[in-house]
PDB file of C-alpha atoms in Angstrom:
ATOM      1  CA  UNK A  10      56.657   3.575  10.434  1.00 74.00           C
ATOM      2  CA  UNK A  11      52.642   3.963  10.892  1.00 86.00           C
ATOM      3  CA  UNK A  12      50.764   5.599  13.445  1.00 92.00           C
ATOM      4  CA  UNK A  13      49.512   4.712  16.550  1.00 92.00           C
ATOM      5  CA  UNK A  14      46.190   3.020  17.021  1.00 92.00           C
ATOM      6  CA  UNK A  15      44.806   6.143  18.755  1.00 92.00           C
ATOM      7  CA  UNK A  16      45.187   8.215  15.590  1.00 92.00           C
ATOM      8  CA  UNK A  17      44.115   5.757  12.834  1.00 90.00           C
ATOM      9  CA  UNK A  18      40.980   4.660  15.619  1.00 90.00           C
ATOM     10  CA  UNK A  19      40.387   8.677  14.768  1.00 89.00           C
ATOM     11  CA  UNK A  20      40.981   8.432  11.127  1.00 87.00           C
ATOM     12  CA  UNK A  21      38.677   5.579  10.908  1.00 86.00           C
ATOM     13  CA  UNK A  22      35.707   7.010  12.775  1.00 86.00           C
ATOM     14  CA  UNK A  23      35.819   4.440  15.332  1.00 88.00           C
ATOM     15  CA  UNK A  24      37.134   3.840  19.076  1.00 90.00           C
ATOM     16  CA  UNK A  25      40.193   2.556  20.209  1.00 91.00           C
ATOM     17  CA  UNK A  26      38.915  -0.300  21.812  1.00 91.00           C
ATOM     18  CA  UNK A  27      37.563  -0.909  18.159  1.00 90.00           C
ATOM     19  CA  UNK A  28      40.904  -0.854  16.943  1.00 92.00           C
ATOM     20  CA  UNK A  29      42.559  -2.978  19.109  1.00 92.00           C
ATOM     21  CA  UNK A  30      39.898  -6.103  18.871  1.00 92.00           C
ATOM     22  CA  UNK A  31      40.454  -5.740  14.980  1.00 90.00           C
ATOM     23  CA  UNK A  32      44.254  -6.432  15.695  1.00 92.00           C
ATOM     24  CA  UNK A  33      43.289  -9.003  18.202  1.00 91.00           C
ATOM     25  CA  UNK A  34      41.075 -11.071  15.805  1.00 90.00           C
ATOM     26  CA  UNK A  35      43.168 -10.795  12.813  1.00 90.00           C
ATOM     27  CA  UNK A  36      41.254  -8.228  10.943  1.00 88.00           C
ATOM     28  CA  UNK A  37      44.272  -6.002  10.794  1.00 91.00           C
ATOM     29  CA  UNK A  38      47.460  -6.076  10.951  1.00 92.00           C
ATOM     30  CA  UNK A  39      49.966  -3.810  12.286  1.00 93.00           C
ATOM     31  CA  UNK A  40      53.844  -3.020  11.414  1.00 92.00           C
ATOM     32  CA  UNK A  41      56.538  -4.666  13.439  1.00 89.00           C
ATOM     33  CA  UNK A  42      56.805  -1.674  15.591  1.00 90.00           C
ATOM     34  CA  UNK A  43      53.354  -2.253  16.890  1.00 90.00           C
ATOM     35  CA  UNK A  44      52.407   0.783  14.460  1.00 93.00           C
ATOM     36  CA  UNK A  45      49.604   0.860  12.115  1.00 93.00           C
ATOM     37  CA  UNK A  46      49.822   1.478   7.985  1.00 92.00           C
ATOM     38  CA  UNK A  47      46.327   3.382   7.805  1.00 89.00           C
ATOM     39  CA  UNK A  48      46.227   2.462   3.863  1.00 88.00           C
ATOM     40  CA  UNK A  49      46.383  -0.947   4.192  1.00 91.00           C
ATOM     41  CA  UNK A  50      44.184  -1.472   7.587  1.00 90.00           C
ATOM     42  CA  UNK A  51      41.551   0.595   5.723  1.00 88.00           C
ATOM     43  CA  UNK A  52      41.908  -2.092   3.238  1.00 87.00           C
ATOM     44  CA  UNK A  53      42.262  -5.073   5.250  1.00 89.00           C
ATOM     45  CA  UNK A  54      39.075  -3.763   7.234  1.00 85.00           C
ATOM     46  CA  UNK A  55      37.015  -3.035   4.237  1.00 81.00           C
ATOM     47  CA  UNK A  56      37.643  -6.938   2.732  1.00 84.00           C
ATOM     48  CA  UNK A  57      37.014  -8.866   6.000  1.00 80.00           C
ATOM     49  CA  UNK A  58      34.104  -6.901   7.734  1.00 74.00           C
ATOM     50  CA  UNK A  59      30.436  -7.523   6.577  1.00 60.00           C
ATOM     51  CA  UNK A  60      29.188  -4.319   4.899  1.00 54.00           C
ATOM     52  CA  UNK A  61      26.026  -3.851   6.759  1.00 52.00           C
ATOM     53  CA  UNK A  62      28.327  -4.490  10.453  1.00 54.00           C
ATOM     54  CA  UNK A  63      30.636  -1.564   9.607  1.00 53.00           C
ATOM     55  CA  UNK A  64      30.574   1.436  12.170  1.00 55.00           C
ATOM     56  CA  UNK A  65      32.084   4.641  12.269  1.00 52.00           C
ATOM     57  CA  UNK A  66      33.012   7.701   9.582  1.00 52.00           C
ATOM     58  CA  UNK A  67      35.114   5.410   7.273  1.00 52.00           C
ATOM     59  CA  UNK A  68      31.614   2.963   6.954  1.00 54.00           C
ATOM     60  CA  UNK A  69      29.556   6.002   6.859  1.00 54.00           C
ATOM     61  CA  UNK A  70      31.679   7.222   3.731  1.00 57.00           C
ATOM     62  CA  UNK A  71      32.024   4.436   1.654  1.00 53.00           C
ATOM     63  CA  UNK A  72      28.684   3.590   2.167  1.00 53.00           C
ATOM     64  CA  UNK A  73      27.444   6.624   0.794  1.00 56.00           C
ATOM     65  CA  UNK A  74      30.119   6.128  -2.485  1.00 54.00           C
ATOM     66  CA  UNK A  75      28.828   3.140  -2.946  1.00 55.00           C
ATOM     67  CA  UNK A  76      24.950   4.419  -3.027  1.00 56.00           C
ATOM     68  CA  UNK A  77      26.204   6.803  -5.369  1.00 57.00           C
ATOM     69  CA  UNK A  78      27.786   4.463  -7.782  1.00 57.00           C
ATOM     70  CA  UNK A  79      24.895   2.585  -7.579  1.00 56.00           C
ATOM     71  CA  UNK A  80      22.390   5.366  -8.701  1.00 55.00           C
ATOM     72  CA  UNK A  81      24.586   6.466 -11.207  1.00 57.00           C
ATOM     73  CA  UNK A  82      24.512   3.129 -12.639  1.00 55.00           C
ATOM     74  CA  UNK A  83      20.283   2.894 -12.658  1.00 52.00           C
ATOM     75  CA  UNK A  84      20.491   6.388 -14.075  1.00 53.00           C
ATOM     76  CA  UNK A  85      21.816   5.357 -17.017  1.00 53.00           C
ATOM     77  CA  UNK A  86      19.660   2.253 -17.349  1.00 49.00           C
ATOM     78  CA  UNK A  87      16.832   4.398 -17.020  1.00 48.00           C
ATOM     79  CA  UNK A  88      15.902   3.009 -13.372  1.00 49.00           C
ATOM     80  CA  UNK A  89      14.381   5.169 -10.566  1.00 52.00           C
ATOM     81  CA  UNK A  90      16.434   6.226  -7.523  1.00 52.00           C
ATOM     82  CA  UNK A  91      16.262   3.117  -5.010  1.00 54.00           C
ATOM     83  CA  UNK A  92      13.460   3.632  -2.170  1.00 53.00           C
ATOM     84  CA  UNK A  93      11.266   5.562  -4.884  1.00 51.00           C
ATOM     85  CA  UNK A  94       8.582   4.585  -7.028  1.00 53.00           C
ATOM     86  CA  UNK A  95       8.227   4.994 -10.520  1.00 53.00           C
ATOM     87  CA  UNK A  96       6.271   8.158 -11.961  1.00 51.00           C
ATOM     88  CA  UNK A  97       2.917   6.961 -13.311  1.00 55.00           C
ATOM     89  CA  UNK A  98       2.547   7.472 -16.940  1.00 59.00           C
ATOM     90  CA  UNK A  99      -0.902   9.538 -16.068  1.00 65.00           C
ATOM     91  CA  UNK A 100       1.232  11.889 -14.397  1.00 61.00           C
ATOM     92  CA  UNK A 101       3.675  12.288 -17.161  1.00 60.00           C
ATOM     93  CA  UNK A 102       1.105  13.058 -19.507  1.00 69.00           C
ATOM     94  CA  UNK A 103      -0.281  15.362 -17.253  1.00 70.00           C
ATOM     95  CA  UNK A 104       3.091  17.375 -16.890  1.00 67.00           C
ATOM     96  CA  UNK A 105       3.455  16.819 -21.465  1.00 66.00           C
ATOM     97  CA  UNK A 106      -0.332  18.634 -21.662  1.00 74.00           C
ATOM     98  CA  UNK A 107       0.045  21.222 -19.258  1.00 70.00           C
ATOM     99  CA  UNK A 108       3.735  22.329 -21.228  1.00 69.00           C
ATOM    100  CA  UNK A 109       1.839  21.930 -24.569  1.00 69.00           C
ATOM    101  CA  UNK A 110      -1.310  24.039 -23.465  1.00 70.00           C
ATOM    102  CA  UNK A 111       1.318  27.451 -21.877  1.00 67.00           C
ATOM    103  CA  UNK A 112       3.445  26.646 -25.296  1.00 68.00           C
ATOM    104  CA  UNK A 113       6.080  24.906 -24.115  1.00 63.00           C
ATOM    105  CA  UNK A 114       7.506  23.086 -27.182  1.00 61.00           C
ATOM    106  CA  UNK A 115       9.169  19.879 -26.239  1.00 58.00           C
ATOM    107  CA  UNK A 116      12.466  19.481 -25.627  1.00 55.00           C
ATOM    108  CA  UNK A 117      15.265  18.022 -28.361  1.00 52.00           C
ATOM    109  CA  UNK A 118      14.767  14.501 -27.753  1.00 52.00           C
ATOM    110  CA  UNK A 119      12.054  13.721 -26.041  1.00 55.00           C
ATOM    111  CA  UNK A 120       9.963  10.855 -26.891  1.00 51.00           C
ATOM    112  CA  UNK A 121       6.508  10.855 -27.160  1.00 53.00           C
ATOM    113  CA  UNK A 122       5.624   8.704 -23.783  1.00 52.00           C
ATOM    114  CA  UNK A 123       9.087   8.928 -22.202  1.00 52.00           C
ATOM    115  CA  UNK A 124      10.445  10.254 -18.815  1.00 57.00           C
ATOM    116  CA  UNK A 125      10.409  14.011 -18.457  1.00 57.00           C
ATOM    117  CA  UNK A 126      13.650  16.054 -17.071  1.00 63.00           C
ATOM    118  CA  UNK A 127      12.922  17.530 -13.233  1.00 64.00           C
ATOM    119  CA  UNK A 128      13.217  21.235 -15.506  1.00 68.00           C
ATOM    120  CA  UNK A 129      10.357  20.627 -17.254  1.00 66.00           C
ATOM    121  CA  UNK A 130       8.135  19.070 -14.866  1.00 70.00           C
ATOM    122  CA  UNK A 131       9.000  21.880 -12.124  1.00 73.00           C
ATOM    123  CA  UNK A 132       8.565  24.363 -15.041  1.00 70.00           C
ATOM    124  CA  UNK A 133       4.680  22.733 -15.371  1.00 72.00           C
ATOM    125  CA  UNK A 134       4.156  23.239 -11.884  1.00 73.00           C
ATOM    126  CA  UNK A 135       5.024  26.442 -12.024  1.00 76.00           C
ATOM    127  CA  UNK A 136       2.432  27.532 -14.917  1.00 73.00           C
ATOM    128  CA  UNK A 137       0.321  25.000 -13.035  1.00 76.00           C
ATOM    129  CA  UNK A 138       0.195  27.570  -9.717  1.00 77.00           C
ATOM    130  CA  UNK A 139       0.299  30.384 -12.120  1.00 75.00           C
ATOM    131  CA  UNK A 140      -2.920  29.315 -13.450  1.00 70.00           C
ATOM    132  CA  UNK A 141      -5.023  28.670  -9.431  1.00 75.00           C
ATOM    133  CA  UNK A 142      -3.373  32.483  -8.670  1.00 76.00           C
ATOM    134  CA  UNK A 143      -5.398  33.652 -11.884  1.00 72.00           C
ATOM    135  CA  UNK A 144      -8.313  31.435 -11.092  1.00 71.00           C
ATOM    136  CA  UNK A 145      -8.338  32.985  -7.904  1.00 72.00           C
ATOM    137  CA  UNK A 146      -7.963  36.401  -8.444  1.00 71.00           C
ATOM    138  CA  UNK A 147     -10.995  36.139 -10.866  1.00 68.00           C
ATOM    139  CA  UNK A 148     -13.092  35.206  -8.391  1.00 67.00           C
ATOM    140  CA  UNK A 149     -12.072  37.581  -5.764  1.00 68.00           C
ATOM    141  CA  UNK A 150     -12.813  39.821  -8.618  1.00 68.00           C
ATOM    142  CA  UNK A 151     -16.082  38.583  -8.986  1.00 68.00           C
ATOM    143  CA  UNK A 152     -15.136  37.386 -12.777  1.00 67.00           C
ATOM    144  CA  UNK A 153     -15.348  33.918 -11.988  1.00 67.00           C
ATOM    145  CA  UNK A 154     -18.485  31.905  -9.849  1.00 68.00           C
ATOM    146  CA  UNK A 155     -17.956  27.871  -8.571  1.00 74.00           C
ATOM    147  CA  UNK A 156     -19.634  25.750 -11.616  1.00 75.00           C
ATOM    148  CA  UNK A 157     -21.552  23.976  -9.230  1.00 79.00           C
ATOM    149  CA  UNK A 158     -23.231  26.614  -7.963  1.00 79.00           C
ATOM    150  CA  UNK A 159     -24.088  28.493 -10.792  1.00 77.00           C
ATOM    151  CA  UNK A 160     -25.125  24.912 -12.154  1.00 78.00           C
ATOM    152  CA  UNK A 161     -27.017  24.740  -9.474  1.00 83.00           C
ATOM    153  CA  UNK A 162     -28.939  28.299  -9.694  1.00 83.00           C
ATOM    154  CA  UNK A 163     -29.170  27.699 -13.467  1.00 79.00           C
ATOM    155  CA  UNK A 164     -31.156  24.437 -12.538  1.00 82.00           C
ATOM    156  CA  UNK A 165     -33.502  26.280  -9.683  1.00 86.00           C
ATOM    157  CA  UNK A 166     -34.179  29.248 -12.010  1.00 85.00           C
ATOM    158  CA  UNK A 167     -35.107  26.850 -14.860  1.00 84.00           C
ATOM    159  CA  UNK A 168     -37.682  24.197 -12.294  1.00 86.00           C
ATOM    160  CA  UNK A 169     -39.064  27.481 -11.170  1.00 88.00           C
ATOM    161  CA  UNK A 170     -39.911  29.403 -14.684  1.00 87.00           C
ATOM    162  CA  UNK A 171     -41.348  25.572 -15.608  1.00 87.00           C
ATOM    163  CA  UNK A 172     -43.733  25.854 -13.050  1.00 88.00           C
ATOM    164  CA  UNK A 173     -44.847  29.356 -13.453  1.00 88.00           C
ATOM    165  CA  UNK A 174     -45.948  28.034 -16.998  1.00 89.00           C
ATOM    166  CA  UNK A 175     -47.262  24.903 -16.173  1.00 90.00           C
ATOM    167  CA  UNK A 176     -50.446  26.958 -14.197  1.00 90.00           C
ATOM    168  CA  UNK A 177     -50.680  29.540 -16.928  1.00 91.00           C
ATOM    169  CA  UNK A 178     -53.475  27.903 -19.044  1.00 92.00           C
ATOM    170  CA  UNK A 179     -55.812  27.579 -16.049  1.00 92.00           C
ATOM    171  CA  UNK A 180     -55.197  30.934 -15.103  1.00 91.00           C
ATOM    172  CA  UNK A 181     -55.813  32.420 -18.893  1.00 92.00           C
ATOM    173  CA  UNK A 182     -58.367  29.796 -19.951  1.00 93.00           C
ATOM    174  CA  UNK A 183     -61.058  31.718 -18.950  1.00 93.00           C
ATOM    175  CA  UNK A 184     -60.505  35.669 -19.640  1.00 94.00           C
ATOM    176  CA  UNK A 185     -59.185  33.909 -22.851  1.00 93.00           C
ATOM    177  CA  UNK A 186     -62.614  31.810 -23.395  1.00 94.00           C
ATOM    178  CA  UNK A 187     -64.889  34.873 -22.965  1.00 94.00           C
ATOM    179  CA  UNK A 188     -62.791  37.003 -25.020  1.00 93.00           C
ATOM    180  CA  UNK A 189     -63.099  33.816 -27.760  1.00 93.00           C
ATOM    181  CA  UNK A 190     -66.519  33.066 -27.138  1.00 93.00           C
ATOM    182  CA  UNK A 191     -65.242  29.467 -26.953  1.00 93.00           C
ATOM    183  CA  UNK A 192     -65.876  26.580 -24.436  1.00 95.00           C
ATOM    184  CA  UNK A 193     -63.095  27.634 -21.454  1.00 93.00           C
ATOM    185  CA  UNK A 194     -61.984  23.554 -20.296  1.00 94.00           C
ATOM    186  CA  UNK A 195     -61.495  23.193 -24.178  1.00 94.00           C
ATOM    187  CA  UNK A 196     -59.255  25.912 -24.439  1.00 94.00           C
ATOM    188  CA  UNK A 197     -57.964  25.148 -21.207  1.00 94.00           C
ATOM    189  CA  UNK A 198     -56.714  21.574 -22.999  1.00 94.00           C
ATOM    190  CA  UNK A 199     -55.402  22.978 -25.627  1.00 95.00           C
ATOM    191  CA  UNK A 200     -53.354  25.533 -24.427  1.00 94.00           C
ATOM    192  CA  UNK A 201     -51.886  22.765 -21.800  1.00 93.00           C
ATOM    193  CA  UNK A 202     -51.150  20.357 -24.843  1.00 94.00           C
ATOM    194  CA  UNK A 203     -49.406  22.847 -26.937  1.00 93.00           C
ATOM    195  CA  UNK A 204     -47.479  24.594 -23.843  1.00 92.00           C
ATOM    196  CA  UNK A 205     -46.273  21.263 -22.715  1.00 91.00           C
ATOM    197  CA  UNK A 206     -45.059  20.105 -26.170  1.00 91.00           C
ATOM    198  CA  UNK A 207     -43.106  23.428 -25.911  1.00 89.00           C
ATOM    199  CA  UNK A 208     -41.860  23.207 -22.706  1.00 87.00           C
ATOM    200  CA  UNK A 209     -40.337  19.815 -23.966  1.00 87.00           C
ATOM    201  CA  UNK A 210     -38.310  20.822 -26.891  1.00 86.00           C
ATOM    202  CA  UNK A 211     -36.788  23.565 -23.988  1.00 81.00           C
ATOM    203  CA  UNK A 212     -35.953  20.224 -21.915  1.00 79.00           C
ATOM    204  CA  UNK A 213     -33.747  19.621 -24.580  1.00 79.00           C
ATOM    205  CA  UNK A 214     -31.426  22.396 -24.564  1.00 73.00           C
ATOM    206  CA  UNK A 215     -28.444  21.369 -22.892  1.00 72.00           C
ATOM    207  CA  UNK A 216     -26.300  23.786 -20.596  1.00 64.00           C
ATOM    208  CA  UNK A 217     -22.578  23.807 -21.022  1.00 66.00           C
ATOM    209  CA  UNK A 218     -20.503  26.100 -18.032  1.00 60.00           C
ATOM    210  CA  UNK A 219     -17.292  24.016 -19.307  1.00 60.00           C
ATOM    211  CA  UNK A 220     -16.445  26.612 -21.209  1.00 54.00           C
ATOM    212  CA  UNK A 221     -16.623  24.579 -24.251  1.00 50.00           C
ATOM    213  CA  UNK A 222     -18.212  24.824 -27.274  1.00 43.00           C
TER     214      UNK A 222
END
């Protein structure tokens, strides 16, 4: 003896009405004593109803087994999760430098290029935010400035000291002429050749705020 199609429409997730058109149309069957066998209607529902049509807590279920099954079986091919995309390798490399660079050593196993476990990658965000709080700190310290702005005031201070010595011989020329007893526009030239030669091989020096060497 079963149970009546109240109960298994409960056991199924599903209404009664439900229950009774999948008798009607053959989907089911029920004992002769109009009761139903819930183990073999869950069976006989499962094998002639269209996956994506099924309703109720019983769908809902084996729906969710089968997901499961199925990302277990991409997991071990290697395959990302369905509905995601795959991690770019940039990003992977990313996660591999920022271990290396806190001293991280890599884990048993891991191939150069390969996926990285959700440990380690977590475990370079974390040194990752470490680093901004320290970053930050400095500069509400007043131990760091922004790079472009100090690039900027380095380039300002520079244009401005250029300038200041680009009017120097025709302010000197002549003070230096009398004290010479020379001829003060030919002094004047040569102190403007020579200064600009030496204001050149300045050009050249190159600033680095990278913080390299």
């Amino acid at each position: 003896m079963g149970i009546s199609r109240r109960e298994y429409a409960r056991l199924r997730g599903v209404s009664e009405s439900a229950v009774r058109k999948a008798i009607t149309t053959g989907r089911i069957s029920v004992e002769a004593d109009g009761t139903i066998d819930p183990g073999r209607a869950d069976r006989q529902w499962d094998e002639r109803t269209d996956p994506a049509r099924q309703r109720g807590e019983h769908a809902r279920t084996l729906a969710a087994a089968t997901a499961a099954g199925t990302a277990r079986a991409q997991a071990a091919r290697g395959a990302p999760p369905p509905g995601t995309r795959p991690v770019p390798q940039a990003a992977l490399e990313a996660v591999r430098e920022t271990l290396h660079e806190a001293g991280a050593d890599a884990e048993p196993g891991e191939a150069p290029g390969g996926e990285v476990s959700f440990l380690r990658a977590r475990l370079a965000n974390e040194v990752i935010k470490a680093q901004l709080a320290k970053v930050r700190l400095g500069k509400a310290k007043g131990e760091l400035v922004d790079r472009a702005r100090a690039a900027s005031l380095v380039f300002d201070l520079a244009r401005r000291e250029r300038d200041a010595w680009i009017g120097w011989p025709a302010r000197v020329a002549s003070n230096m002429a009398a004290e010479l007893g020379t001829d003060p526009h030919r002094l004047e030239v040569v102190l403007d050749r020579y200064l600009r030669e030496h204001l050149g091989e300045l050009a050249e020096i190159r600033v680095d705020l990278g913080g390299g060497s």
